[in-house]
């Protein structure tokens, strides 16, 4: 087991967001976590990175308890996080952003890694000297994923990579995620509100409601599940959530 | 004309010193968004360490001036770097993540503590130092009544400042340390997630700022020849004004602001009343805050959604 989460609880101040999460991620998988706004998906990913700290429970990565490690040490273990909102360094160039992704890797890998990432995202190649803040949403998302990959992660965590992007770009991004998983053998932990695409991509998936995992299964099983369909795929509440968030 | 030139030379030398202190303010502000009000005291401690250093050089018999200067410079930078590091560790780091006002008040407290500590340890009287670097060039000697004087010391001050600022700019813009500092400044959460040890980067920033203030302290000791425990307050306020004038958070802004404040002070003292030079400087602060709160080279704060 690559990542094991045991009875994880976490929150911000007195507001508890995670009420005992149990989850396992195996090497090579794409795991998807879906859920409505405020369910605690982002909090889960951030807690895995130690920000905020878990109030109880444990996280094991390759058998090592990483629950209380400082964030930069967790990243050093091989976990990369492309957080919600992309978090591109706005006044740094695309190249510098990618260099920031490589902080934890030895410099000798940089040239090869850069070439690999730019082959994956040719658009970034054209924009190497441009400031991150001036990129379009789709380009920023590519940069966020590319930057995460620069750290040579074994586990790549992606928080809503499709948020705010045009449908065509969304399809492109999901295609790239699939390639990364298949060709580069990177384990992917994907958090999405765009349930349809995310479930199609996933080997296994979980549904989160109010800080708890309520449903688990293969991606196809959840796609076919009437409860999931009703809550996340039909009725348009996903789209509703999204416009609300952007407003 | 000669008089104007003299004030220009004086203003640039003074401005270089303010610029060095202002860099410390602006760096710390850029990276953690607080005004380190104890920074002026760091500069004052730098001046005291330099004074003690020169006396020590005299005792052990290092009389070759460039060597003595170099050793004292390193000493001052080292000591203040330790102070800068310790202040951040003791007074600011425990408050990180609490309300924004807390570290600011802590900084003012730290400033008072350091002032009193030096007053107790070194006494309240003004400390003199005999001139170490003497002599200079006489320029434009055509006018028999007024000679423009460019002292060797002024040349040293400007030279050291230019070299330090160039080195500094290089570190910030070209090295991985500087990149990590800029990343921390622009998005601390993401810097953490990229694997940057943000605590260490912040400590390093304090250490760098303190070392620059030490250089300023050393040069003021040489320039004016007298120091006391209170010099940090007024110089700190002026350097802070310089940082705000240039645009707080902007490194070139701090240098430019320092230079402008130095020039304003020199010209005001030269052409108007010297007693009101501080009024002139701080009026600039008021005007900048009213008409251009982001400073000359500052970028407007964009509220992120």
XYZ file of C-alpha atoms in Angstrom:
552
model
C 0.000 0.000 0.000
C 1.442 3.350 -0.978
C -0.701 5.665 1.090
C -2.835 4.623 4.021
C -5.104 7.030 5.823
C -6.427 5.884 9.180
C -9.215 7.589 11.122
C -7.988 10.985 10.010
C -9.604 14.011 11.624
C -8.789 17.591 10.797
C -10.249 21.063 10.540
C -9.697 24.775 10.818
C -9.816 26.187 14.324
C -12.895 24.839 16.038
C -14.561 23.825 12.799
C -13.964 20.171 12.152
C -13.936 19.306 8.466
C -12.859 15.652 8.440
C -14.609 13.165 10.704
C -12.457 10.075 10.602
C -11.333 9.277 7.063
C -10.045 5.832 6.130
C -8.581 5.354 2.696
C -5.908 3.347 0.912
C -4.121 4.161 -2.287
C -2.106 1.541 -4.119
C 0.865 2.266 -6.318
C -0.101 2.823 -9.948
C -3.735 3.644 -9.310
C -5.859 6.625 -10.159
C -8.057 7.273 -7.156
C -10.838 9.786 -7.462
C -12.629 11.545 -4.678
C -15.855 13.321 -5.527
C -18.184 15.327 -3.357
C -20.077 18.581 -3.143
C -18.698 21.951 -2.181
C -17.546 22.020 1.418
C -17.519 18.246 1.804
C -13.903 18.359 2.966
C -12.092 17.159 -0.153
C -9.590 20.002 -0.261
C -9.082 19.761 3.489
C -8.226 16.086 3.101
C -5.524 16.782 0.512
C -4.101 19.661 2.476
C -4.093 17.632 5.696
C -2.116 14.924 3.916
C 0.471 17.669 3.282
C 0.378 18.676 6.932
C -1.378 22.001 6.438
C -3.574 22.043 8.495
C -2.230 19.388 10.829
C -4.374 16.351 11.544
C -6.070 16.640 14.925
C -6.105 12.859 15.223
C -5.565 9.769 13.121
C -2.582 8.786 11.015
C -1.221 8.931 7.498
C 1.290 6.357 6.282
C 3.306 6.756 3.104
C 5.235 3.630 2.147
C 4.688 2.398 5.677
C 6.201 5.502 7.253
C 4.041 7.593 9.555
C 4.117 11.055 7.949
C 1.255 12.553 9.965
C 3.442 14.910 11.929
C 6.211 15.626 9.447
C 6.638 19.249 8.338
C 5.143 19.985 4.919
C 8.454 20.302 3.091
C 9.542 16.906 4.441
C 6.305 15.308 3.240
C 6.921 16.727 -0.228
C 10.451 15.346 -0.112
C 9.047 11.836 0.441
C 7.534 11.957 -3.066
C 4.097 13.488 -2.684
C 3.313 16.396 -5.004
C 0.222 18.503 -4.654
C -1.296 20.723 -7.345
C -3.698 22.566 -5.088
C -7.100 24.027 -5.763
C -6.893 27.377 -7.508
C -3.618 26.357 -9.194
C -1.440 28.627 -7.035
C 0.910 29.669 -9.799
C 3.605 32.064 -8.577
C 2.212 35.074 -10.419
C 5.345 37.222 -10.772
C 7.662 34.397 -11.720
C 8.197 33.157 -15.229
C 6.915 29.790 -16.362
C 10.478 28.486 -16.213
C 10.934 29.742 -12.655
C 7.646 28.169 -11.649
C 8.906 24.866 -12.998
C 12.195 25.372 -11.176
C 10.214 25.806 -7.975
C 8.668 22.421 -8.644
C 12.148 20.943 -8.716
C 13.194 22.282 -5.315
C 13.257 18.810 -3.791
C 15.045 17.025 -6.647
C 18.791 16.955 -7.255
C 19.825 19.542 -9.879
C 21.271 16.906 -12.194
C 17.750 15.751 -13.104
C 16.521 19.218 -13.994
C 17.317 19.355 -17.712
C 15.803 15.938 -18.451
C 12.746 16.565 -16.331
C 12.167 19.916 -17.941
C 12.336 18.381 -21.388
C 9.891 15.669 -20.371
C 7.385 18.167 -18.943
C 7.643 20.473 -21.945
C 7.009 17.542 -24.247
C 3.880 16.825 -22.238
C 2.773 20.467 -22.350
C 4.064 22.063 -25.569
C 2.113 25.215 -24.734
C 4.388 25.847 -21.780
C 7.386 25.642 -24.055
C 6.168 28.666 -26.016
C 5.585 30.573 -22.806
C 8.748 29.801 -20.831
C 9.719 33.432 -20.276
C 6.214 34.690 -19.661
C 5.044 35.504 -16.148
C 2.818 32.891 -14.566
C 0.141 35.427 -13.722
C -0.387 36.315 -17.385
C -1.215 32.777 -18.529
C -4.744 31.668 -19.366
C -6.589 29.386 -16.962
C -5.864 26.270 -18.963
C -2.185 27.121 -19.323
C -1.966 27.801 -15.608
C -3.451 24.407 -14.877
C -0.940 22.774 -17.174
C 1.805 24.683 -15.410
C 0.459 23.599 -12.019
C 0.517 19.954 -13.058
C 3.881 20.334 -14.787
C 5.352 21.987 -11.713
C 4.058 19.186 -9.508
C 5.615 16.623 -11.852
C 8.992 18.379 -11.700
C 9.401 17.046 -8.165
C 9.410 13.478 -9.567
C 6.511 12.470 -7.355
C 5.332 8.948 -6.825
C 1.972 10.236 -5.673
C 0.456 13.181 -7.533
C -2.476 14.876 -5.869
C -4.667 17.076 -8.046
C -7.338 19.289 -6.541
C -10.029 20.202 -9.068
C -7.839 20.539 -12.122
C -10.921 21.158 -14.292
C -12.229 24.094 -12.269
C -13.167 27.077 -14.391
C -11.813 25.630 -17.652
C -13.507 25.328 -21.037
C -14.845 21.822 -21.835
C -12.264 21.261 -24.534
C -9.409 22.123 -22.175
C -10.934 19.948 -19.471
C -10.869 16.951 -21.800
C -7.248 17.712 -22.656
C -6.257 17.915 -18.998
C -7.941 14.621 -18.143
C -6.234 13.006 -21.132
C -2.881 14.187 -19.843
C -3.624 12.879 -16.351
C -4.330 9.483 -17.870
C -1.036 9.598 -19.793
C 0.943 10.589 -16.736
C -0.493 7.651 -14.853
C -0.056 5.160 -17.652
C 3.307 6.178 -19.119
C 5.148 7.611 -16.160
C 3.670 5.233 -13.577
C 2.691 8.067 -11.286
C -0.044 7.263 -8.795
C -2.773 9.887 -8.998
C -5.145 11.061 -6.313
C -7.720 13.201 -8.067
C -10.285 15.378 -6.342
C -13.067 16.643 -8.573
C -16.499 18.116 -8.740
C -16.605 17.236 -12.399
C -17.786 13.776 -11.401
C -18.412 12.332 -14.840
C -14.921 12.771 -16.237
C -13.258 11.982 -12.958
C -15.109 8.730 -12.424
C -14.436 7.605 -15.974
C -10.756 8.119 -15.384
C -10.587 6.439 -11.981
C -9.632 2.909 -11.125
C -11.267 3.310 -7.782
C -13.321 6.146 -6.375
C -14.807 7.475 -3.174
C -17.661 9.819 -2.427
C -17.289 12.278 0.404
C -20.189 13.896 2.234
C -19.710 16.215 5.204
C -16.226 15.030 6.031
C -16.947 11.319 5.771
C -16.467 8.740 3.031
C -19.963 7.483 2.300
C -19.436 5.348 -0.771
C -16.529 3.537 -2.371
C -16.073 1.359 -5.410
C -14.589 1.184 -8.858
C -15.037 4.207 -11.074
C -17.523 2.381 -13.295
C -19.514 1.097 -10.339
C -19.959 4.570 -8.957
C -20.826 5.949 -12.381
C -23.644 3.407 -12.535
C -24.777 3.929 -8.954
C -28.233 5.561 -8.891
C -27.465 7.555 -5.746
C -24.277 8.953 -7.265
C -26.035 9.728 -10.520
C -28.772 11.571 -8.713
C -26.466 13.567 -6.488
C -23.496 14.332 -8.740
C -24.284 13.639 -12.365
C -27.885 14.608 -13.022
C -29.965 17.512 -11.877
C -27.187 19.945 -12.581
C -26.222 20.738 -9.016
C -22.587 20.380 -9.972
C -22.907 23.188 -12.437
C -24.821 25.153 -9.855
C -22.084 24.718 -7.276
C -19.547 25.894 -9.728
C -21.162 29.146 -10.725
C -21.765 29.861 -7.088
C -18.131 29.417 -6.250
C -16.905 31.631 -9.021
C -19.294 34.442 -8.145
C 26.992 75.449 -8.385
C 29.821 74.172 -6.188
C 27.562 74.261 -3.193
C 24.909 72.288 -5.029
C 27.477 69.697 -5.988
C 28.655 69.364 -2.430
C 25.127 68.713 -1.225
C 24.656 66.195 -4.006
C 27.723 64.268 -2.858
C 26.617 64.383 0.768
C 23.098 63.350 -0.176
C 24.215 60.347 -2.182
C 26.453 59.091 0.632
C 23.656 59.473 3.142
C 21.143 57.950 0.748
C 23.325 54.894 0.275
C 23.211 54.263 4.008
C 19.438 54.716 4.191
C 19.033 52.464 1.192
C 20.927 49.657 2.898
C 18.682 49.850 5.946
C 15.559 50.209 3.822
C 16.368 46.937 2.038
C 15.931 45.086 5.313
C 12.506 46.609 5.890
C 11.313 45.928 2.416
C 12.551 42.326 2.285
C 10.922 41.362 5.534
C 7.735 43.138 4.542
C 7.738 41.403 1.184
C 8.141 37.966 2.632
C 5.943 37.973 5.732
C 3.961 41.192 5.368
C 5.072 42.831 8.581
C 7.087 45.936 9.376
C 10.050 44.867 11.460
C 10.259 47.889 13.736
C 13.249 46.371 15.495
C 15.278 46.709 12.294
C 16.518 50.191 13.244
C 17.874 48.702 16.448
C 19.708 46.062 14.467
C 21.422 48.870 12.618
C 22.266 50.556 15.931
C 23.747 47.311 17.243
C 25.731 47.060 14.015
C 27.150 50.506 14.756
C 28.086 49.506 18.320
C 29.705 46.265 17.217
C 31.721 48.264 14.666
C 32.847 50.738 17.311
C 33.894 47.963 19.645
C 35.509 46.206 16.710
C 37.654 49.208 15.828
C 38.751 49.626 19.445
C 39.590 45.927 19.497
C 41.583 46.254 16.272
C 43.492 49.075 17.920
C 44.250 46.924 20.946
C 45.526 43.934 19.003
C 47.450 46.265 16.750
C 45.827 45.899 13.344
C 46.713 49.273 11.913
C 46.381 48.607 8.213
C 43.075 50.366 7.589
C 41.582 48.247 4.760
C 42.252 45.058 6.733
C 40.779 46.467 9.938
C 37.780 47.718 8.007
C 37.237 44.339 6.428
C 37.492 42.427 9.704
C 35.162 44.854 11.486
C 32.699 44.638 8.628
C 32.577 40.855 8.873
C 32.297 41.042 12.654
C 29.416 43.496 12.500
C 27.601 41.474 9.875
C 28.042 38.262 11.833
C 26.850 39.674 15.140
C 23.819 41.462 13.748
C 22.945 38.411 11.686
C 22.745 36.463 14.933
C 20.579 39.191 16.433
C 18.320 39.232 13.388
C 17.949 35.484 13.465
C 17.227 35.438 17.199
C 14.674 38.240 17.019
C 12.694 36.417 14.368
C 12.879 33.209 16.350
C 11.900 34.729 19.683
C 9.526 37.544 18.821
C 7.924 36.773 15.455
C 7.863 33.087 14.662
C 5.680 32.090 17.628
C 3.147 34.657 16.446
C 3.016 33.513 12.853
C -0.529 32.649 11.899
C -2.062 34.832 14.602
C -3.662 38.236 13.954
C -1.611 40.583 11.796
C -1.216 43.187 14.514
C 0.467 40.806 16.959
C 3.950 40.605 15.370
C 3.864 44.362 14.786
C 3.389 45.037 18.476
C 5.966 42.400 19.267
C 8.367 44.245 16.929
C 7.862 47.525 18.757
C 8.441 45.706 22.034
C 11.616 44.144 20.660
C 12.821 47.550 19.549
C 12.365 48.975 23.056
C 14.036 45.944 24.616
C 17.096 46.264 22.374
C 17.411 49.992 22.942
C 17.338 49.556 26.681
C 19.636 46.595 26.550
C 22.295 48.585 24.705
C 21.745 51.559 26.974
C 22.340 49.348 30.012
C 25.249 47.453 28.544
C 27.044 50.363 26.883
C 25.829 53.369 28.833
C 23.662 56.219 27.674
C 26.423 58.646 26.729
C 27.417 59.412 23.175
C 30.330 57.255 22.032
C 32.966 58.869 19.859
C 35.317 57.212 17.412
C 38.323 59.011 16.004
C 38.298 59.246 12.209
C 39.622 56.078 10.594
C 39.473 57.007 6.930
C 40.709 60.535 6.390
C 41.386 62.698 3.411
C 39.689 63.046 0.085
C 39.660 64.857 -3.219
C 39.173 68.560 -3.695
C 37.045 69.069 -6.780
C 36.414 72.239 -8.762
C 39.149 74.182 -7.035
C 38.592 77.104 -9.411
C 36.459 78.963 -6.907
C 38.797 80.215 -4.203
C 36.041 80.611 -1.607
C 34.406 77.230 -1.889
C 35.953 73.852 -2.554
C 33.848 70.809 -3.253
C 35.087 67.949 -1.130
C 34.681 64.293 -1.958
C 36.124 62.335 0.927
C 37.634 58.884 0.578
C 35.069 57.726 3.099
C 32.207 58.854 0.894
C 33.702 56.926 -1.990
C 34.013 53.845 0.216
C 30.395 54.194 1.333
C 28.999 54.468 -2.160
C 31.259 51.736 -3.483
C 30.416 49.261 -0.739
C 26.719 50.012 -1.160
C 26.763 49.536 -4.902
C 28.673 46.263 -4.607
C 26.359 44.945 -1.899
C 23.228 45.916 -3.759
C 24.474 44.337 -6.962
C 25.358 41.145 -5.122
C 22.056 41.211 -3.406
C 20.076 41.707 -6.589
C 21.971 38.805 -8.074
C 21.076 36.532 -5.168
C 17.398 37.468 -5.300
C 16.944 37.221 -9.054
C 19.341 34.467 -10.081
C 19.940 31.922 -7.334
C 17.723 29.160 -6.006
C 17.737 30.820 -2.592
C 16.375 34.015 -4.116
C 13.822 32.068 -6.079
C 12.622 30.377 -2.918
C 12.429 33.788 -1.237
C 10.358 35.235 -4.058
C 8.151 32.149 -4.079
C 7.566 32.492 -0.349
C 6.723 36.146 -0.870
C 4.268 35.480 -3.687
C 2.496 32.422 -2.317
C 3.652 30.995 0.979
C 1.304 27.996 0.900
C 2.510 26.965 -2.522
C 6.129 27.474 -1.522
C 5.526 25.027 1.319
C 3.845 22.578 -1.028
C 6.818 22.846 -3.392
C 9.033 21.591 -0.599
C 10.569 24.909 0.447
C 11.473 25.050 4.111
C 9.656 28.335 4.573
C 10.763 28.844 8.167
C 14.365 28.657 7.088
C 13.790 31.023 4.173
C 12.238 33.577 6.525
C 15.145 33.224 8.947
C 17.572 33.707 6.069
C 15.735 36.838 5.020
C 16.097 38.306 8.504
C 19.766 37.392 8.550
C 20.390 39.044 5.171
C 18.516 42.187 6.164
C 20.398 42.375 9.449
C 23.760 41.975 7.743
C 22.973 44.870 5.406
C 21.900 47.009 8.369
C 25.221 46.190 10.023
C 27.074 47.596 7.031
C 24.986 50.744 7.311
C 25.779 50.890 11.032
C 29.479 50.574 10.345
C 29.444 53.318 7.748
C 27.475 55.703 9.922
C 29.948 55.142 12.730
C 32.739 56.117 10.349
C 30.804 58.955 8.752
C 29.597 60.784 11.829
C 32.127 59.490 14.336
C 29.606 59.458 17.182
C 26.902 56.955 18.055
C 24.537 56.305 20.920
C 21.858 53.777 21.759
C 19.140 55.955 20.266
C 20.398 56.316 16.667
C 18.439 53.271 15.546
C 15.106 54.879 16.118
C 15.412 57.898 13.860
C 17.480 56.156 11.190
C 15.052 53.266 11.264
C 12.114 55.596 10.760
C 13.844 57.295 7.862
C 14.797 54.039 6.200
C 11.223 52.911 6.685
C 10.108 56.128 4.984
C 12.533 55.351 2.193
C 11.080 51.863 1.798
C 7.548 53.257 1.670
C 8.577 56.002 -0.750
C 10.138 53.477 -3.112
C 7.240 51.058 -2.710
C 7.398 48.666 0.199
C 8.181 45.153 -0.922
C 10.201 46.350 -3.906
C 13.977 45.998 -3.692
C 14.894 48.584 -6.361
C 12.267 50.764 -4.700
C 14.088 50.590 -1.381
C 17.357 51.628 -3.004
C 15.719 54.456 -4.906
C 13.760 55.573 -1.853
C 16.908 55.584 0.270
C 18.736 57.659 -2.274
C 15.873 60.168 -2.533
C 15.534 60.519 1.232
C 19.290 61.090 1.502
C 19.175 63.753 -1.198
C 16.129 65.477 0.276
C 17.782 65.597 3.666
C 21.068 66.922 2.305
C 19.490 69.600 0.135
C 17.060 70.664 2.814
C 19.909 70.988 5.301
C 21.994 72.816 2.719
C 19.461 75.329 1.511
C 16.950 75.651 4.349
C 17.185 75.071 8.055
C 19.032 72.011 9.243
C 16.784 71.781 12.272
C 13.818 70.926 10.088
C 15.423 68.226 7.976
C 13.492 65.462 9.729
C 10.272 67.386 9.205
C 11.034 67.468 5.488
C 11.717 63.739 5.390
C 8.612 62.722 7.252
C 6.445 65.145 5.301
C 7.457 63.069 2.301
C 6.135 60.013 4.088
C 2.815 61.764 4.680
C 2.570 62.905 1.060
C 3.436 59.488 -0.313
C 0.911 57.790 1.917
C -1.786 60.204 0.784
C -1.107 60.408 -2.941
C 0.713 57.232 -3.832
C 0.338 54.632 -1.099
C 2.032 51.977 -3.237
C 5.194 54.070 -3.538
C 7.186 54.976 -6.626
C 7.988 51.446 -7.794
C 5.437 49.517 -5.767
C 2.700 47.484 -7.320
C -0.840 47.921 -6.099
C -1.944 45.179 -3.761
C -4.248 42.869 -5.655
C -6.798 41.234 -3.415
C -6.921 37.597 -4.370
C -10.342 35.986 -4.481
